[in-house]
GROMACS .gro file of N, CA and C in nm:
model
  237
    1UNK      N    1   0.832  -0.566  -0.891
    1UNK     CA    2   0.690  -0.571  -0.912
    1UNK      C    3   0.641  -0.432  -0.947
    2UNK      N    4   0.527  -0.449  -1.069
    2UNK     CA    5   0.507  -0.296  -1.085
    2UNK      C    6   0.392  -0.256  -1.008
    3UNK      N    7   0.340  -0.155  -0.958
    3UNK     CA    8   0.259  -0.135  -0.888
    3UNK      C    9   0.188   0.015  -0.934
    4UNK      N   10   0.152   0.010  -1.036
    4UNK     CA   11   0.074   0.136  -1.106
    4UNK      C   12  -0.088   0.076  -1.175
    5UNK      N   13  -0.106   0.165  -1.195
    5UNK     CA   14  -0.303   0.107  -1.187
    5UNK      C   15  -0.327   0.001  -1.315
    6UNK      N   16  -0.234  -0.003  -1.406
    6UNK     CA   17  -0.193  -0.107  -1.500
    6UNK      C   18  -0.167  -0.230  -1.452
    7UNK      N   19  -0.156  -0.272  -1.361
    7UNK     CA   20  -0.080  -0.360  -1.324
    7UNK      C   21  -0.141  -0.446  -1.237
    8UNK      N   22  -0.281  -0.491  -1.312
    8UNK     CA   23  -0.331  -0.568  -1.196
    8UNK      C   24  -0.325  -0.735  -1.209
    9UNK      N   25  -0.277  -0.781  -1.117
    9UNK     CA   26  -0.248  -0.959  -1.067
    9UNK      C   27  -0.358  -1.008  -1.084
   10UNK      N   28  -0.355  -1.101  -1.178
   10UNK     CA   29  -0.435  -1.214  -1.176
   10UNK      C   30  -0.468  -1.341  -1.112
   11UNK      N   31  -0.517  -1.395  -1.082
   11UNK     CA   32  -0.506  -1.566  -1.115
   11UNK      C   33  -0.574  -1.657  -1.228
   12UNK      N   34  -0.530  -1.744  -1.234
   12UNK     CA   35  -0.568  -1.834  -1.375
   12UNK      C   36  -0.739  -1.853  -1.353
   13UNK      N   37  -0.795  -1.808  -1.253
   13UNK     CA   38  -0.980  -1.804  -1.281
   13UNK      C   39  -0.983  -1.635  -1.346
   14UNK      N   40  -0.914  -1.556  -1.339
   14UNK     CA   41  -0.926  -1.415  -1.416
   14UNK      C   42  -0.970  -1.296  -1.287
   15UNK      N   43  -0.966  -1.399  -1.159
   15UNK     CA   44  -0.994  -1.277  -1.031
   15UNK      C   45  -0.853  -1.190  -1.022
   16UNK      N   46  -0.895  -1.100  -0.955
   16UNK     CA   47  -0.787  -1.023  -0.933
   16UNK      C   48  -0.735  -1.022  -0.781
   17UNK      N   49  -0.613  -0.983  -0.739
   17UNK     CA   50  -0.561  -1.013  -0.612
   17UNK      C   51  -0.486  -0.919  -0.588
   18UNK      N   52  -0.528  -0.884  -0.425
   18UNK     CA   53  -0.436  -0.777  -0.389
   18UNK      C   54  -0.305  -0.748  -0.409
   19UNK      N   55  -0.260  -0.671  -0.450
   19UNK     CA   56  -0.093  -0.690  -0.448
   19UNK      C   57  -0.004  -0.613  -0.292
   20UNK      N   58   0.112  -0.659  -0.307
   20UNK     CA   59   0.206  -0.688  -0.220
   20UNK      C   60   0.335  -0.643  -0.208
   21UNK      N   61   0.350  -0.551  -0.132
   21UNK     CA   62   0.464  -0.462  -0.081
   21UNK      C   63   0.589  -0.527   0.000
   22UNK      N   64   0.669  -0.576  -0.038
   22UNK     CA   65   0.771  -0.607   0.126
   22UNK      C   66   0.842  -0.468   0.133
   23UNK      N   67   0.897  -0.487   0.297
   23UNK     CA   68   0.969  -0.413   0.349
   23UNK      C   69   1.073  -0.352   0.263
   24UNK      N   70   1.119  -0.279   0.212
   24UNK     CA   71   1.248  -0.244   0.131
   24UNK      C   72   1.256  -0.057   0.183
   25UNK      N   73   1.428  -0.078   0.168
   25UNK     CA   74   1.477   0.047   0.192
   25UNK      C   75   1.452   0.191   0.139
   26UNK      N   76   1.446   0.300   0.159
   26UNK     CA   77   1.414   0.398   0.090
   26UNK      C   78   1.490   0.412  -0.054
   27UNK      N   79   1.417   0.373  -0.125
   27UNK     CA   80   1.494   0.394  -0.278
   27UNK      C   81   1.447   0.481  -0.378
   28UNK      N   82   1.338   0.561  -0.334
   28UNK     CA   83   1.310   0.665  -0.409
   28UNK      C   84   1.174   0.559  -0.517
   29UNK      N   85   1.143   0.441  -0.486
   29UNK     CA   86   1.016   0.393  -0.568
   29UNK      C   87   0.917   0.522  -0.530
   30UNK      N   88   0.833   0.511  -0.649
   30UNK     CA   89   0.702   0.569  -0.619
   30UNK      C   90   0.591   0.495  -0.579
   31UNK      N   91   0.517   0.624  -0.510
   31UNK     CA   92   0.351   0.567  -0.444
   31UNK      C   93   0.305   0.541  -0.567
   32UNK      N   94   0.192   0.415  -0.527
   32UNK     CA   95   0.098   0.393  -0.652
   32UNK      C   96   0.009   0.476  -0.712
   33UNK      N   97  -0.003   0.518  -0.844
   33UNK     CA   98  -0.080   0.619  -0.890
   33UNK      C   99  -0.200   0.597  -0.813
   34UNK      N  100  -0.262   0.493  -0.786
   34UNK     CA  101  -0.413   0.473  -0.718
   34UNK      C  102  -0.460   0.489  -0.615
   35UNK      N  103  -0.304   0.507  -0.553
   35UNK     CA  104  -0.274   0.525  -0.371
   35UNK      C  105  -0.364   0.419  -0.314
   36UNK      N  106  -0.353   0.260  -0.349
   36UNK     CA  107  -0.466   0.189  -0.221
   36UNK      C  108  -0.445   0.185  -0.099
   37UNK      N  109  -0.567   0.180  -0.006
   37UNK     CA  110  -0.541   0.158   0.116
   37UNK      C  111  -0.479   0.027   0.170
   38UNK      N  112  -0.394   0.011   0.262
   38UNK     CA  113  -0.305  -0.067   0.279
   38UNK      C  114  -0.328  -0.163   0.469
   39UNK      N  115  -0.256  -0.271   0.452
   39UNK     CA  116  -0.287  -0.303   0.588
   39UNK      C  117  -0.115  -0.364   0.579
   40UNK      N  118  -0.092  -0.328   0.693
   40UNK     CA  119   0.048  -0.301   0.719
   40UNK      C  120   0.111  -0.512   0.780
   41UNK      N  121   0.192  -0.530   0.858
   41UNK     CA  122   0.170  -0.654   0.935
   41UNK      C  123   0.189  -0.656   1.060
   42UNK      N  124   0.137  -0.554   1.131
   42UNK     CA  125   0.081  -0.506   1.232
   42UNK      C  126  -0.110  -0.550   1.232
   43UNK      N  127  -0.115  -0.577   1.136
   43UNK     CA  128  -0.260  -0.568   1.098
   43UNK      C  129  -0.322  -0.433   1.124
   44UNK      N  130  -0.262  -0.315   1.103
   44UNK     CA  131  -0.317  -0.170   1.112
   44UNK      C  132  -0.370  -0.142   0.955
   45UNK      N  133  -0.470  -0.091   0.932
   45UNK     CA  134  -0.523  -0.034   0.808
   45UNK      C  135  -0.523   0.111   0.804
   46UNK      N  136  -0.430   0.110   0.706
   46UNK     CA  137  -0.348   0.266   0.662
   46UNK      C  138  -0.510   0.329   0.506
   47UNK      N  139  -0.482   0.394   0.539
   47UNK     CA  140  -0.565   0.513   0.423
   47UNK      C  141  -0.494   0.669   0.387
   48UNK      N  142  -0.494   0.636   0.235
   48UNK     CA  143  -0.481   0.762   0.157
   48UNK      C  144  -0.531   0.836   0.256
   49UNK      N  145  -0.484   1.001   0.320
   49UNK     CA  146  -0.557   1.131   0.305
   49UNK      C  147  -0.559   1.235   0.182
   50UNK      N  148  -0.600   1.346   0.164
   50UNK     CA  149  -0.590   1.445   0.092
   50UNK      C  150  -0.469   1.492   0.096
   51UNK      N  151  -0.371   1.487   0.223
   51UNK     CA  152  -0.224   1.583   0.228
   51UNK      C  153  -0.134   1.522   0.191
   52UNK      N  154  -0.125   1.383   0.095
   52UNK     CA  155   0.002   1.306   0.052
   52UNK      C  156   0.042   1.213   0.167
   53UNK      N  157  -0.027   1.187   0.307
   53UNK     CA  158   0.009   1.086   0.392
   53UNK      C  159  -0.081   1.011   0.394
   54UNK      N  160  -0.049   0.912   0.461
   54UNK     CA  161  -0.151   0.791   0.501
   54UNK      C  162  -0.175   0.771   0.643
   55UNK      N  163  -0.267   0.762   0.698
   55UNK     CA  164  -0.360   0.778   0.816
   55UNK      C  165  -0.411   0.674   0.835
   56UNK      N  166  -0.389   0.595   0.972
   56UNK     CA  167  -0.466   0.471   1.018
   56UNK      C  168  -0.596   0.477   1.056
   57UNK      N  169  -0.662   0.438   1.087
   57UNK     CA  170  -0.825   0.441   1.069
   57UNK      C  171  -0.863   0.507   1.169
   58UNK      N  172  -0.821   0.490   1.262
   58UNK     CA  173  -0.823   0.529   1.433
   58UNK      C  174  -0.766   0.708   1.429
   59UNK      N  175  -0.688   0.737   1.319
   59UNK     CA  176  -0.624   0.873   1.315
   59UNK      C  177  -0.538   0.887   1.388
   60UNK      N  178  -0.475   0.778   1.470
   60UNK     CA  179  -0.415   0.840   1.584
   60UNK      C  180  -0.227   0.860   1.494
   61UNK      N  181  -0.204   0.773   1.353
   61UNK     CA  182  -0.061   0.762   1.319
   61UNK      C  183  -0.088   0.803   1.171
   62UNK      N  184   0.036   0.888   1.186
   62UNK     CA  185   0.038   0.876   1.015
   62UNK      C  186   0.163   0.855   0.952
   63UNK      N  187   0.148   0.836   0.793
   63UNK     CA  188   0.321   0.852   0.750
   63UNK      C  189   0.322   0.888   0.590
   64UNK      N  190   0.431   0.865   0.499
   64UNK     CA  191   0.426   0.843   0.411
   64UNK      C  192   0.422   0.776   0.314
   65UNK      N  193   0.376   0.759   0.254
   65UNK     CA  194   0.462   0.607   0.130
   65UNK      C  195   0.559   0.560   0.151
   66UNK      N  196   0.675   0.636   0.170
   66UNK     CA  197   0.781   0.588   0.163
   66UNK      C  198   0.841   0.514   0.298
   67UNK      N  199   0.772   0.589   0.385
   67UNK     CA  200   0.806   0.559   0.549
   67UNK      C  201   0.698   0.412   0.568
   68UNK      N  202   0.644   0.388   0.503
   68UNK     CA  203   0.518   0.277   0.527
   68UNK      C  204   0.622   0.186   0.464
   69UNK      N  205   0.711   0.172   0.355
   69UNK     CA  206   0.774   0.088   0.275
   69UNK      C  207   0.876   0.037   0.341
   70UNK      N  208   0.952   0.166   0.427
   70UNK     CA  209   1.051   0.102   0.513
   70UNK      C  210   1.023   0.086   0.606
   71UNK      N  211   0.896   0.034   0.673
   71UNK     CA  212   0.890   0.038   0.766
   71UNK      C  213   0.800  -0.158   0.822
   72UNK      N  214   0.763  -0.119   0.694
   72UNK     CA  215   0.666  -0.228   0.715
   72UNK      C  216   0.601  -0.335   0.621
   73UNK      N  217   0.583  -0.444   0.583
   73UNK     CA  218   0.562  -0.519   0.481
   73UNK      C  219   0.412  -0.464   0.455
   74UNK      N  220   0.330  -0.453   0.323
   74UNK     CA  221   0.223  -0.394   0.293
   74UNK      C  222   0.141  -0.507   0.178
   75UNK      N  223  -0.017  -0.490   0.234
   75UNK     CA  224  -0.101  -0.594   0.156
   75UNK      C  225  -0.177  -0.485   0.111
   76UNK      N  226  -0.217  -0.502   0.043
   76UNK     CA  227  -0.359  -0.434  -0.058
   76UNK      C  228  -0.477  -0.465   0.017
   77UNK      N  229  -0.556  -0.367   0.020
   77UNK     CA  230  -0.674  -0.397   0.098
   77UNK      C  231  -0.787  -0.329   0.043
   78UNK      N  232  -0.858  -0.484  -0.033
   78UNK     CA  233  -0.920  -0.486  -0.113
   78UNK      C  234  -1.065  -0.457  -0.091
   79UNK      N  235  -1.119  -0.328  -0.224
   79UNK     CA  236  -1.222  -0.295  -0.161
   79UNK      C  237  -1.375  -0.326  -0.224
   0.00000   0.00000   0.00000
């Protein structure tokens, strides 16, 4: 699945839909150029910061792209 700001999912009414991360191993994919904020299946809501990590709302966790990928299945959280 591509996941760059090109790449947005449709459905046959022409809405658009969050897209969808599973769990997969560190393989060197890249973060999305758009960096969206993400809700993990923990139901935790992850957010872009300024320093290249992502920060749960609460501040109390953070990680990376890549550590969010292996770590955890990821929904788009649509804004």
């Amino acid at each position: 699945m591509r996941t760059d700001e090109t790449s947005v999912d449709r459905t046959t009414s022409g809405t658009a839909r969050p897209r969808v991360w599973l769990v997969a191993a560190v393989c060197g994919s890249a973060e999305p150029a758009d960096r969206p904020a993400v809700r993990d299946d923990l139901m935790r809501m992850w957010r872009p910061g300024h320093d290249d990590l992502y920060r749960t709302v609460d501040g109390r966790r953070c990680a990376t792209w890549a550590e969010l990928r292996e770590r955890f299945d990821l929904v788009e959280v649509a804004s």
